[in-house]
C-alpha cells in the first residue's frame, strides 16, 4: 500500500523519533508499505517520519536494487573522504541541492527479521544511509547545505501549504453552500 508522505512544513519531520521496541508483523507490514511508497514515488530511501511514523526505521534501495531495511540504525564510523552529490527528498519534492557528506559509512542496525547486522557502505548507499538516518533525528538535507537556500525552500513550501489550505477552505465553503441550497429546496417541497 502506498502511504502519504509528510512534506516540508510539517513539524513531524523535525522530530527525533523513538526506537522500534519489537520487530513484529505490524513493523514488517510497515516496511512493505514503505518500499511500495518509495518505489511508486521513484525514491531510493524512505524513513519512518516521512510517513508519519514515530519509529527509528528506514528502507533503502541503491543502484544495486537490493532492498535494505535499517531498524534502530547507528552510524558508528564515517570516512574522512568526502563526496558531493545533488540530493533530493520525497518530503521536499522537486528540490535538489549539492550536499557534502562522508563518502563511506559503517552502520549497525536490525533487519526485518529482528537480526542485528553491521554494514560498510560507500557511494550512493552510504549517502542514502546518512540522508535517511538524518530523518530519524529531525534533520533534513537542506539543513546540511546553504542556509539561504534552506530558508528560501522553507518559505516556498509554507506558501504552497497556505495556498492549498485556502483552496481546501474554498472547496468546503462551496460544498456547504450547495448543501444548504439543496436542504432549502427539500424544505420547500415538504
Coordinates of N, CA and C in Angstrom, one line a residue:
X1 N 0.8 -1.2 0.0 CA 0.0 0.0 0.0 C 0.9 1.2 0.0
X2 N 0.6 2.2 -0.9 CA 1.3 3.4 -0.9 C 0.8 4.4 0.2
X3 N 1.8 4.9 1.0 CA 1.4 5.7 2.1 C 1.6 7.2 1.7
X4 N 0.9 8.1 2.5 CA 1.1 9.5 2.3 C 2.4 9.9 2.8
X5 N 3.1 10.8 2.1 CA 4.4 11.3 2.5 C 4.3 12.6 3.2
X6 N 4.8 12.8 4.4 CA 4.8 14.1 5.1 C 5.8 15.0 4.4
X7 N 5.3 16.3 4.2 CA 6.0 17.3 3.4 C 6.6 18.3 4.3
X8 N 7.6 19.0 3.7 CA 8.3 20.1 4.4 C 7.3 21.1 4.9
X9 N 7.5 21.5 6.2 CA 6.5 22.4 6.8 C 5.7 21.7 7.9
X10 N 5.7 20.4 7.8 CA 5.0 19.6 8.9 C 6.0 19.4 10.0
X11 N 5.7 19.8 11.2 CA 6.6 19.7 12.4 C 7.1 18.3 12.6
X12 N 6.3 17.3 12.2 CA 6.7 15.9 12.4 C 8.1 15.6 11.8
X13 N 8.5 16.2 10.7 CA 9.8 16.0 10.1 C 10.9 16.5 11.0
X14 N 10.6 17.3 11.9 CA 11.7 17.9 12.8 C 11.8 17.2 14.1
X15 N 11.1 16.1 14.2 CA 11.1 15.3 15.5 C 12.2 14.2 15.5
X16 N 12.8 14.0 16.6 CA 13.7 12.9 16.8 C 12.7 11.7 17.2
X17 N 12.8 10.7 16.4 CA 11.8 9.6 16.7 C 12.3 8.5 17.6
X18 N 11.4 7.7 18.1 CA 11.6 6.7 19.1 C 12.1 5.4 18.5
X19 N 12.9 4.6 19.2 CA 13.4 3.3 18.8 C 12.2 2.3 18.6
X20 N 12.4 1.4 17.7 CA 11.4 0.3 17.5 C 11.7 -0.7 18.6
X21 N 10.7 -1.1 19.4 CA 10.9 -1.9 20.5 C 10.7 -3.4 20.2
X22 N 10.0 -3.7 19.1 CA 9.8 -5.1 18.7 C 9.6 -5.2 17.2
X23 N 10.3 -6.1 16.6 CA 10.1 -6.3 15.2 C 9.1 -7.4 15.0
X24 N 7.9 -7.0 14.6 CA 6.7 -7.9 14.5 C 6.1 -7.8 13.2
X25 N 4.9 -8.4 13.0 CA 4.2 -8.4 11.7 C 3.8 -7.0 11.4
X26 N 3.4 -6.2 12.4 CA 3.0 -4.8 12.1 C 4.2 -4.0 11.5
X27 N 5.4 -4.2 12.1 CA 6.5 -3.5 11.5 C 6.9 -4.0 10.1
X28 N 6.8 -5.3 9.9 CA 7.1 -5.9 8.6 C 6.0 -5.3 7.6
X29 N 4.8 -5.2 7.9 CA 3.8 -4.6 7.0 C 4.2 -3.1 6.7
X30 N 4.6 -2.4 7.7 CA 5.0 -1.0 7.5 C 6.2 -1.0 6.5
X31 N 7.1 -1.9 6.7 CA 8.3 -2.0 5.8 C 7.9 -2.2 4.4
X32 N 6.9 -3.2 4.2 CA 6.4 -3.4 2.8 C 5.8 -2.2 2.2
X33 N 5.0 -1.5 3.1 CA 4.3 -0.3 2.6 C 5.3 0.8 2.3
X34 N 6.4 0.9 3.1 CA 7.4 1.9 2.8 C 8.1 1.7 1.5
X35 N 8.4 0.4 1.2 CA 9.0 0.1 0.0 C 8.1 0.4 -1.2
X36 N 6.8 0.0 -1.0 CA 5.8 0.4 -2.1 C 5.7 1.9 -2.4
X37 N 5.8 2.6 -1.3 CA 5.7 4.1 -1.4 C 7.0 4.6 -2.1
X38 N 8.1 4.2 -1.6 CA 9.4 4.7 -2.1 C 9.5 4.4 -3.6
X39 N 9.1 3.2 -4.0 CA 9.2 2.7 -5.4 C 8.2 3.5 -6.3
X40 N 7.0 3.6 -5.8 CA 5.9 4.4 -6.5 C 6.4 5.8 -6.8
X41 N 7.1 6.4 -5.8 CA 7.5 7.8 -6.0 C 8.9 8.0 -6.5
X42 N 9.5 6.9 -7.0 CA 10.8 6.9 -7.6 C 11.9 7.4 -6.6
X43 N 11.8 7.0 -5.4 CA 12.8 7.3 -4.4 C 13.8 6.2 -4.2
X44 N 14.9 6.5 -3.5 CA 15.9 5.5 -3.2 C 16.0 5.2 -1.7
X45 N 15.2 5.9 -0.9 CA 15.2 5.7 0.5 C 14.0 6.4 1.1
X46 N 13.5 5.9 2.3 CA 12.3 6.4 2.9 C 12.4 6.1 4.4
X47 N 12.2 7.1 5.3 CA 12.3 7.0 6.7 C 10.9 7.0 7.4
X48 N 10.8 6.4 8.5 CA 9.6 6.4 9.3 C 8.9 7.7 9.4
X49 N 9.6 8.8 9.8 CA 9.0 10.1 10.0 C 8.4 10.6 8.7
X50 N 8.9 10.2 7.6 CA 8.4 10.7 6.3 C 7.0 10.1 6.0
X51 N 6.6 9.1 6.7 CA 5.3 8.5 6.5 C 4.5 8.6 7.8
X52 N 4.9 9.6 8.7 CA 4.2 9.9 9.9 C 4.3 8.9 11.0
X53 N 5.4 8.1 11.0 CA 5.6 7.1 12.0 C 6.8 7.5 12.9
X54 N 6.5 7.5 14.2 CA 7.4 7.9 15.3 C 8.3 6.6 15.6
X55 N 9.1 6.2 14.5 CA 9.9 5.0 14.7 C 11.2 5.2 14.0
X56 N 12.3 4.7 14.6 CA 13.6 4.7 14.0 C 13.8 3.6 13.0
X57 N 13.3 3.8 11.8 CA 13.3 2.8 10.8 C 13.4 3.5 9.4
X58 N 14.2 2.9 8.5 CA 14.2 3.4 7.2 C 14.5 2.3 6.2
X59 N 14.1 2.5 5.0 CA 14.3 1.5 3.9 C 15.1 2.2 2.8
X60 N 15.9 1.3 2.1 CA 16.8 1.9 1.1 C 16.9 0.9 -0.1
X61 N 17.1 1.4 -1.3 CA 17.4 0.6 -2.4 C 18.3 1.4 -3.3
X62 N 19.6 1.1 -3.3 CA 20.5 1.9 -4.1 C 20.6 1.3 -5.5
X63 N 21.7 1.7 -6.2 CA 21.8 1.3 -7.6 C 22.0 -0.2 -7.8
X64 N 22.1 -1.0 -6.8 CA 22.2 -2.5 -6.9 C 20.9 -3.1 -6.8
X65 N 19.8 -2.4 -6.6 CA 18.4 -2.8 -6.5 C 18.2 -3.8 -5.4
X66 N 19.0 -3.9 -4.4 CA 18.8 -4.7 -3.2 C 18.0 -3.9 -2.2
X67 N 16.9 -4.5 -1.7 CA 16.1 -3.9 -0.7 C 16.7 -4.1 0.7
X68 N 17.0 -2.9 1.3 CA 17.6 -3.0 2.6 C 16.8 -2.3 3.7
X69 N 16.7 -2.9 4.8 CA 15.9 -2.4 6.0 C 16.9 -2.1 7.1
X70 N 16.7 -0.9 7.7 CA 17.5 -0.4 8.8 C 16.6 -0.1 10.0
X71 N 16.6 -0.9 11.0 CA 15.8 -0.6 12.2 C 16.7 -0.2 13.3
X72 N 16.4 0.9 14.0 CA 17.3 1.4 15.1 C 18.7 1.6 14.6
X73 N 19.0 2.2 13.5 CA 20.4 2.3 13.0 C 21.2 3.2 13.8
X74 N 22.5 2.9 13.8 CA 23.5 3.8 14.4 C 24.7 3.8 13.4
X75 N 25.1 5.0 13.0 CA 26.3 5.1 12.1 C 27.4 5.2 13.1
X76 N 28.3 4.1 13.0 CA 29.4 4.0 14.0 C 30.7 4.5 13.5
X77 N 30.8 4.7 12.1 CA 32.1 5.2 11.6 C 31.8 5.9 10.2
X78 N 32.5 7.0 10.0 CA 32.4 7.7 8.7 C 33.8 7.9 8.2
X79 N 33.9 8.0 6.9 CA 35.2 8.2 6.3 C 35.6 9.6 6.4
X80 N 36.9 9.8 6.3 CA 37.4 11.2 6.2 C 37.2 11.8 4.9
X81 N 37.2 10.9 3.9 CA 37.0 11.4 2.5 C 35.5 11.8 2.3
X82 N 35.4 12.9 1.7 CA 34.0 13.5 1.5 C 33.6 13.4 0.0
X83 N 32.3 13.4 -0.2 CA 31.9 13.5 -1.6 C 30.7 14.4 -1.7
X84 N 30.5 15.0 -2.9 CA 29.4 15.9 -3.2 C 28.4 15.2 -4.0
X85 N 27.1 15.5 -3.8 CA 26.0 14.8 -4.6 C 24.8 15.7 -4.6
X86 N 24.1 15.8 -5.7 CA 22.8 16.5 -5.7 C 21.7 15.7 -5.1
X87 N 21.4 16.1 -3.9 CA 20.4 15.3 -3.1 C 19.0 15.9 -3.3
X88 N 18.0 15.0 -3.2 CA 16.6 15.4 -3.2 C 15.9 14.6 -2.1
X89 N 14.6 14.8 -1.9 CA 13.9 14.2 -0.9 C 12.4 14.1 -1.2
X90 N 11.8 12.9 -0.9 CA 10.4 12.7 -1.2 C 9.6 13.7 -0.4
X91 N 10.1 14.2 0.8 CA 9.4 15.1 1.6 C 9.5 16.6 1.2
X92 N 10.5 16.8 0.2 CA 10.7 18.1 -0.4 C 10.8 17.9 -1.9
X93 N 9.6 17.6 -2.5 CA 9.6 17.2 -3.9 C 10.1 18.4 -4.8
X94 N 10.9 17.9 -5.8 CA 11.4 18.8 -6.9 C 12.4 19.9 -6.4
X95 N 13.0 19.6 -5.3 CA 14.1 20.5 -4.8 C 15.3 19.6 -4.7
X96 N 16.4 20.2 -5.2 CA 17.7 19.5 -5.2 C 18.8 20.5 -4.8
X97 N 19.8 19.9 -4.1 CA 20.9 20.8 -3.7 C 22.2 19.9 -3.5
X98 N 23.3 20.4 -3.9 CA 24.6 19.7 -3.7 C 24.9 19.7 -2.3
X99 N 25.0 18.5 -1.7 CA 25.4 18.3 -0.3 C 26.7 17.5 -0.2
X100 N 27.5 17.9 0.7 CA 28.8 17.2 1.0 C 28.6 16.3 2.2
X101 N 28.9 15.1 2.1 CA 28.9 14.1 3.2 C 30.1 13.2 3.1
X102 N 30.3 12.4 4.2 CA 31.4 11.4 4.1 C 31.1 10.4 3.0
X103 N 32.1 10.0 2.3 CA 32.0 9.1 1.1 C 31.6 7.7 1.5
X104 N 32.0 7.3 2.8 CA 31.7 5.9 3.2 C 31.2 5.9 4.7
X105 N 30.4 4.9 5.1 CA 30.0 4.8 6.5 C 29.9 3.4 6.9
X106 N 30.0 3.2 8.2 CA 29.7 1.8 8.8 C 28.5 2.0 9.7
X107 N 27.5 1.2 9.5 CA 26.2 1.3 10.2 C 25.9 0.0 10.9
X108 N 25.3 0.1 12.1 CA 24.8 -1.1 12.8 C 23.3 -0.9 12.9
X109 N 22.5 -1.9 12.6 CA 21.1 -1.8 12.7 C 20.5 -3.2 12.9
X110 N 19.2 -3.3 12.9 CA 18.5 -4.6 12.9 C 17.7 -4.7 11.6
X111 N 17.6 -5.9 11.1 CA 16.9 -6.1 9.8 C 15.4 -6.5 10.1
X112 N 14.6 -6.7 9.1 CA 13.2 -7.0 9.2 C 12.9 -8.3 9.9
X113 N 14.0 -9.2 10.1 CA 13.8 -10.4 10.8 C 14.2 -10.3 12.3
X114 N 14.6 -9.1 12.6 CA 15.0 -8.8 14.0 C 16.4 -9.1 14.3
X115 N 17.2 -9.4 13.3 CA 18.6 -9.7 13.5 C 19.5 -8.5 13.3
X116 N 20.4 -8.4 14.3 CA 21.4 -7.3 14.1 C 22.4 -7.5 13.0
X117 N 22.9 -6.4 12.4 CA 23.9 -6.5 11.4 C 24.7 -5.3 11.4
X118 N 25.9 -5.4 10.8 CA 26.8 -4.3 10.6 C 27.1 -4.2 9.1
X119 N 27.0 -3.0 8.5 CA 27.2 -2.9 7.0 C 28.2 -1.7 6.8
X120 N 29.2 -2.0 5.9 CA 30.1 -0.9 5.4 C 29.5 -0.6 4.1
X121 N 29.3 0.7 3.9 CA 28.8 1.2 2.6 C 29.5 2.4 2.1
X122 N 29.6 2.5 0.7 CA 30.1 3.7 0.1 C 29.2 4.1 -1.0
X123 N 29.6 5.2 -1.7 CA 28.8 5.6 -2.9 C 27.4 6.0 -2.5
X124 N 26.5 5.7 -3.4 CA 25.1 6.1 -3.3 C 24.5 5.5 -2.0
X125 N 24.8 4.2 -1.7 CA 24.2 3.6 -0.5 C 24.7 4.3 0.8
X126 N 25.9 4.7 0.9 CA 26.4 5.5 2.0 C 25.6 6.8 2.2
X127 N 25.4 7.5 1.0 CA 24.7 8.7 1.0 C 23.2 8.5 1.5
X128 N 22.6 7.5 1.0 CA 21.2 7.2 1.4 C 21.1 6.9 2.9
X129 N 22.0 6.1 3.4 CA 22.0 5.8 4.8 C 22.1 7.1 5.6
X130 N 23.0 8.0 5.3 CA 23.2 9.2 6.0 C 22.0 10.1 5.9
X131 N 21.4 10.2 4.7 CA 20.2 11.1 4.5 C 19.1 10.5 5.3
X132 N 18.8 9.2 5.2 CA 17.6 8.7 5.9 C 17.9 8.7 7.4
X133 N 19.1 8.4 7.9 CA 19.4 8.4 9.3 C 19.1 9.8 9.9
X134 N 19.5 10.9 9.1 CA 19.2 12.3 9.5 C 17.7 12.4 9.8
X135 N 16.9 11.9 8.9 CA 15.4 12.0 9.1 C 15.0 11.5 10.5
X136 N 15.7 10.5 11.0 CA 15.3 9.9 12.3 C 15.6 10.9 13.4
X137 N 16.5 11.9 13.1 CA 16.9 12.9 14.1 C 16.3 14.3 13.8
X138 N 15.3 14.3 12.9 CA 14.7 15.6 12.6 C 15.5 16.5 11.8
X139 N 16.5 16.0 11.0 CA 17.4 16.8 10.2 C 17.0 16.5 8.7
X140 N 16.9 17.6 7.9 CA 16.6 17.5 6.5 C 17.9 17.8 5.7
X141 N 17.9 17.3 4.5 CA 19.1 17.5 3.7 C 19.4 19.0 3.5
X142 N 18.4 19.8 3.4 CA 18.6 21.3 3.2 C 19.3 21.9 4.4
X143 N 19.2 21.3 5.6 CA 19.9 21.8 6.7 C 21.4 21.6 6.6
X144 N 21.8 20.8 5.7 CA 23.3 20.5 5.5 C 23.9 21.3 4.4
X145 N 23.1 22.1 3.8 CA 23.6 22.9 2.7 C 23.6 24.4 3.0
X146 N 23.4 25.2 1.9 CA 23.4 26.6 2.0 C 22.2 27.1 2.8
X147 N 22.5 27.9 3.9 CA 21.4 28.4 4.8 C 20.4 29.2 4.0
X148 N 20.8 30.1 3.1 CA 19.8 30.9 2.4 C 18.9 30.1 1.5
X149 N 19.5 29.0 0.9 CA 18.7 28.1 0.1 C 17.7 27.4 1.0
X150 N 18.1 27.0 2.1 CA 17.2 26.3 3.1 C 16.0 27.2 3.5
X151 N 16.3 28.5 3.8 CA 15.3 29.4 4.2 C 14.3 29.7 3.1
X152 N 14.8 29.8 1.9 CA 14.0 30.1 0.7 C 13.1 28.9 0.4
X153 N 13.6 27.7 0.6 CA 12.8 26.5 0.3 C 11.7 26.3 1.4
X154 N 12.0 26.6 2.6 CA 11.0 26.5 3.7 C 9.9 27.5 3.4
X155 N 10.3 28.8 3.1 CA 9.3 29.8 2.8 C 8.4 29.4 1.6
X156 N 9.0 28.8 0.6 CA 8.3 28.4 -0.6 C 7.3 27.3 -0.3
X157 N 7.7 26.3 0.6 CA 6.8 25.3 1.0 C 5.7 25.8 1.9
X158 N 6.0 26.8 2.7 CA 5.0 27.4 3.6 C 3.9 28.1 2.7
X159 N 4.3 28.8 1.7 CA 3.4 29.4 0.8 C 2.5 28.4 0.1
X160 N 3.1 27.3 -0.4 CA 2.4 26.2 -1.0 C 1.3 25.6 -0.1
X161 N 1.7 25.4 1.2 CA 0.7 24.9 2.1 C -0.4 25.9 2.4
X162 N -0.1 27.2 2.5 CA -1.1 28.2 2.7 C -2.1 28.2 1.5
X163 N -1.6 28.1 0.3 CA -2.4 28.1 -0.9 C -3.3 26.9 -0.9
X164 N -2.7 25.8 -0.6 CA -3.5 24.5 -0.5 C -4.6 24.6 0.5
X165 N -4.3 25.2 1.7 CA -5.3 25.3 2.7 C -6.4 26.3 2.3
X166 N -6.1 27.4 1.6 CA -7.1 28.3 1.1 C -8.0 27.6 0.1
X167 N -7.4 26.9 -0.9 CA -8.2 26.1 -1.8 C -9.1 25.1 -1.2
X168 N -8.6 24.4 -0.2 CA -9.5 23.5 0.6 C -10.6 24.2 1.3
X169 N -10.3 25.3 1.9 CA -11.4 26.1 2.6 C -12.4 26.5 1.6
X170 N -12.0 27.0 0.5 CA -13.0 27.5 -0.6 C -13.8 26.3 -1.1
X171 N -13.2 25.2 -1.2 CA -13.9 24.0 -1.7 C -15.0 23.6 -0.7
X172 N -14.6 23.6 0.6 CA -15.5 23.2 1.7 C -16.6 24.2 1.8
X173 N -16.3 25.5 1.6 CA -17.4 26.5 1.7 C -18.4 26.4 0.6
X174 N -17.9 26.1 -0.6 CA -18.7 25.8 -1.8 C -19.6 24.6 -1.5
X175 N -19.1 23.6 -1.0 CA -19.8 22.3 -0.7 C -20.9 22.6 0.3
X176 N -20.6 23.4 1.3 CA -21.6 23.8 2.4 C -22.8 24.6 1.7
X177 N -22.4 25.5 0.8 CA -23.4 26.4 0.2 C -24.3 25.6 -0.7
X178 N -23.8 24.6 -1.4 CA -24.6 23.7 -2.2 C -25.5 22.8 -1.3
X179 N -24.9 22.3 -0.3 CA -25.7 21.5 0.7 C -26.9 22.3 1.3
X180 N -26.6 23.6 1.6 CA -27.7 24.5 2.2 C -28.8 24.7 1.1
X181 N -28.4 25.0 -0.1 CA -29.4 25.2 -1.2 C -30.2 23.9 -1.4
X182 N -29.6 22.8 -1.4 CA -30.3 21.5 -1.5 C -31.3 21.3 -0.3
X183 N -30.8 21.6 0.9 CA -31.7 21.5 2.0 C -32.9 22.4 2.0
X184 N -32.6 23.7 1.5 CA -33.7 24.6 1.4 C -34.7 24.2 0.4
X185 N -34.3 23.6 -0.7 CA -35.1 23.1 -1.8 C -36.0 21.9 -1.2
X186 N -35.4 21.1 -0.4 CA -36.1 19.9 0.2 C -37.2 20.4 1.1
X187 N -36.8 21.5 1.9 CA -37.8 22.0 2.9 C -38.9 22.7 2.2
X188 N -38.7 23.3 1.0 CA -39.8 23.9 0.3 C -40.8 22.9 -0.2
X189 N -40.2 21.7 -0.7 CA -41.1 20.6 -1.2 C -41.9 20.0 -0.1
X190 N -41.4 20.0 1.1 CA -42.1 19.3 2.2 C -43.2 20.1 2.8

